[in-house]
């Protein structure tokens, strides 16, 4: 565990390859220490979420219109995530596709860290339930609420990585809260929302 490990999770507008990131969270564990650094941001994806995606992450299409574009944050995010020797995620191909697509659209190269997929690790270990919730249940972790929270899911992925490497799990006693760049939207208008600008 002497490497710099960054665990990430994204919530998106849907599951298609051209969907966009709504929230991104990352936990950085430097040089095998137990002090975790959190990055948690939300974005205007410039498109509405699919109903199925909204049911998972709970970010409504009115609120997201008033957040930063990913491109506004891309330089800082690329430097922050670029510290990693290993990038951990549950279904890493999914998360890294959207992250690297946003970086490419903003003019940055893809992340170069070695990916570690906790979904693939669970399958390789023969775990009967390889979903994130199933894996967490196996190691004694559980969601704080029904809806997914990017910071919480990144925390789960980091602990799954530690479990697969025989390292004690981390415990963080704090509510995850809102992304640090969140802007409170004005009151939502009645009726159907106007088209996005």
Coordinates of C-alpha atoms in Angstrom, one line a residue:
X1 CA 0.0 0.0 0.0
X2 CA 2.9 2.4 -0.5
X3 CA 1.4 3.7 -3.7
X4 CA -0.9 6.6 -4.0
X5 CA -4.4 5.2 -4.5
X6 CA -7.4 7.3 -5.7
X7 CA -10.8 5.7 -5.5
X8 CA -13.5 7.4 -7.7
X9 CA -17.2 7.2 -8.4
X10 CA -19.4 9.1 -10.8
X11 CA -23.1 9.6 -11.1
X12 CA -24.3 10.2 -14.6
X13 CA -27.3 11.3 -16.6
X14 CA -27.7 7.7 -17.9
X15 CA -25.8 4.6 -19.0
X16 CA -25.2 5.5 -22.7
X17 CA -21.6 6.1 -23.7
X18 CA -22.5 9.8 -24.6
X19 CA -24.2 10.5 -21.2
X20 CA -22.5 13.1 -18.9
X21 CA -21.3 13.3 -15.4
X22 CA -23.6 14.8 -12.7
X23 CA -21.3 14.3 -9.7
X24 CA -17.8 13.0 -9.2
X25 CA -16.2 12.0 -5.9
X26 CA -12.6 10.8 -5.3
X27 CA -10.8 9.7 -2.2
X28 CA -7.0 9.9 -2.2
X29 CA -4.9 7.8 0.1
X30 CA -1.3 9.0 0.0
X31 CA 1.6 6.7 0.5
X32 CA -0.2 4.0 2.5
X33 CA -1.4 6.4 5.2
X34 CA -4.9 6.3 6.7
X35 CA -5.6 10.0 6.2
X36 CA -8.0 10.2 3.4
X37 CA -8.4 13.4 1.2
X38 CA -11.8 13.9 -0.4
X39 CA -12.7 15.6 -3.6
X40 CA -16.5 16.0 -4.3
X41 CA -17.9 18.0 -7.1
X42 CA -21.2 18.4 -9.0
X43 CA -21.7 19.6 -12.6
X44 CA -24.2 20.9 -15.1
X45 CA -24.2 18.0 -17.6
X46 CA -25.9 20.2 -20.2
X47 CA -28.6 17.5 -20.6
X48 CA -31.4 16.0 -18.4
X49 CA -31.0 12.8 -16.6
X50 CA -32.8 9.7 -17.6
X51 CA -35.6 8.8 -15.1
X52 CA -33.7 5.6 -14.1
X53 CA -30.5 7.6 -13.4
X54 CA -32.4 10.2 -11.4
X55 CA -34.0 7.4 -9.3
X56 CA -30.4 6.3 -8.4
X57 CA -28.7 9.6 -7.7
X58 CA -31.5 12.0 -7.0
X59 CA -30.0 15.1 -8.7
X60 CA -32.9 16.8 -10.4
X61 CA -32.6 18.6 -13.7
X62 CA -33.4 22.0 -12.3
X63 CA -30.6 22.0 -9.7
X64 CA -27.9 20.8 -12.1
X65 CA -28.5 23.7 -14.4
X66 CA -26.9 26.0 -11.9
X67 CA -23.7 24.1 -11.3
X68 CA -20.3 24.4 -12.9
X69 CA -19.5 22.8 -16.2
X70 CA -16.9 20.0 -15.9
X71 CA -14.7 22.0 -18.2
X72 CA -14.6 24.8 -15.6
X73 CA -13.1 22.4 -13.1
X74 CA -11.1 20.2 -15.5
X75 CA -7.6 21.6 -14.8
X76 CA -7.9 21.2 -11.1
X77 CA -9.5 17.8 -11.4
X78 CA -6.9 16.5 -13.8
X79 CA -4.1 17.6 -11.4
X80 CA -5.9 16.1 -8.4
X81 CA -6.7 12.8 -10.0
X82 CA -3.4 12.7 -11.8
X83 CA -1.5 12.1 -8.6
X84 CA -2.7 8.5 -8.5
X85 CA -0.6 5.5 -9.2
X86 CA -3.7 3.4 -9.0
X87 CA -7.3 4.4 -9.7
X88 CA -9.9 2.3 -8.0
X89 CA -13.6 2.0 -8.9
X90 CA -16.4 -0.5 -8.8
X91 CA -16.8 -1.1 -12.6
X92 CA -13.8 1.0 -13.4
X93 CA -14.3 0.9 -17.1
X94 CA -17.6 2.7 -16.6
X95 CA -16.3 5.4 -14.4
X96 CA -13.1 6.0 -16.3
X97 CA -14.9 6.1 -19.6
X98 CA -17.0 9.1 -18.5
X99 CA -14.1 10.8 -16.6
X100 CA -11.6 10.5 -19.5
X101 CA -14.3 11.6 -22.0
X102 CA -14.9 14.8 -20.1
X103 CA -11.1 15.4 -19.9
X104 CA -10.8 14.8 -23.7
X105 CA -13.7 17.3 -24.3
X106 CA -11.9 19.8 -22.1
X107 CA -8.5 19.3 -23.9
X108 CA -6.8 17.1 -21.4
X109 CA -5.2 13.7 -21.8
X110 CA -6.7 10.6 -20.2
X111 CA -5.6 9.5 -16.7
X112 CA -2.5 7.4 -16.8
X113 CA -2.9 5.5 -13.5
X114 CA -3.3 1.8 -13.4
X115 CA -7.0 0.9 -12.9
X116 CA -8.2 -1.5 -10.3
X117 CA -11.7 -2.7 -10.7
X118 CA -13.4 -4.0 -7.5
X119 CA -16.2 -5.5 -9.6
X120 CA -13.7 -7.6 -11.5
X121 CA -11.9 -8.5 -8.3
X122 CA -15.1 -9.7 -6.7
X123 CA -15.9 -11.9 -9.8
X124 CA -12.4 -13.3 -9.8
X125 CA -12.7 -14.2 -6.1
X126 CA -15.9 -16.0 -6.8
X127 CA -18.2 -13.8 -4.8
X128 CA -21.8 -14.7 -5.6
X129 CA -23.0 -11.1 -5.7
X130 CA -20.6 -8.7 -7.4
X131 CA -22.8 -5.6 -7.3
X132 CA -21.4 -2.8 -5.2
X133 CA -24.1 -3.4 -2.6
X134 CA -23.5 -7.1 -2.6
X135 CA -19.7 -6.6 -2.1
X136 CA -20.2 -4.1 0.7
X137 CA -22.5 -6.5 2.5
X138 CA -19.9 -9.2 2.3
X139 CA -17.3 -7.0 4.1
X140 CA -19.8 -5.5 6.6
X141 CA -20.6 -2.1 5.0
X142 CA -24.0 -0.7 4.2
X143 CA -25.4 2.5 2.5
X144 CA -26.6 5.3 4.7
X145 CA -29.6 5.9 2.4
X146 CA -31.3 4.2 -0.5
X147 CA -30.0 6.6 -3.2
X148 CA -26.4 6.5 -4.3
X149 CA -23.9 9.1 -3.1
X150 CA -20.7 9.4 -5.1
X151 CA -18.5 10.0 -2.1
X152 CA -20.0 7.1 -0.2
X153 CA -19.5 4.8 -3.3
X154 CA -15.9 5.9 -3.7
X155 CA -15.4 5.1 0.0
X156 CA -16.9 1.7 -0.6
X157 CA -14.6 1.1 -3.5
X158 CA -11.5 2.1 -1.5
X159 CA -12.4 -0.3 1.3
X160 CA -13.1 -3.1 -1.2
X161 CA -9.6 -2.5 -2.7
X162 CA -8.1 -2.7 0.8
X163 CA -10.0 -5.8 1.6
X164 CA -8.7 -7.5 -1.6
X165 CA -5.2 -6.5 -0.5
X166 CA -5.6 -7.8 3.0
X167 CA -5.5 -4.3 4.6
X168 CA -7.8 -3.3 7.4
X169 CA -10.9 -1.3 6.4
X170 CA -11.1 2.5 6.9
X171 CA -13.8 4.0 9.0
X172 CA -14.9 7.6 8.4
X173 CA -17.4 9.0 10.9
X174 CA -18.9 11.8 9.0
X175 CA -21.9 12.6 6.8
X176 CA -20.8 13.0 3.2
X177 CA -22.8 16.0 2.5
X178 CA -23.1 18.1 -0.7
X179 CA -20.3 18.7 -3.2
X180 CA -18.0 21.5 -2.2
X181 CA -18.9 23.5 -5.4
X182 CA -22.7 23.2 -5.0
X183 CA -24.7 26.2 -5.8
X184 CA -28.2 26.5 -4.3
X185 CA -30.6 27.0 -7.3
X186 CA -33.4 29.5 -7.3
X187 CA -37.0 28.2 -6.6
X188 CA -38.1 25.8 -9.3
X189 CA -40.7 27.2 -11.6
X190 CA -44.1 25.5 -11.8
X191 CA -44.9 23.3 -14.7
X192 CA -42.6 21.9 -17.3
X193 CA -39.0 23.2 -17.2
X194 CA -37.9 25.5 -20.0
X195 CA -35.4 24.1 -22.5
X196 CA -31.8 24.2 -21.4
X197 CA -29.8 27.2 -22.7

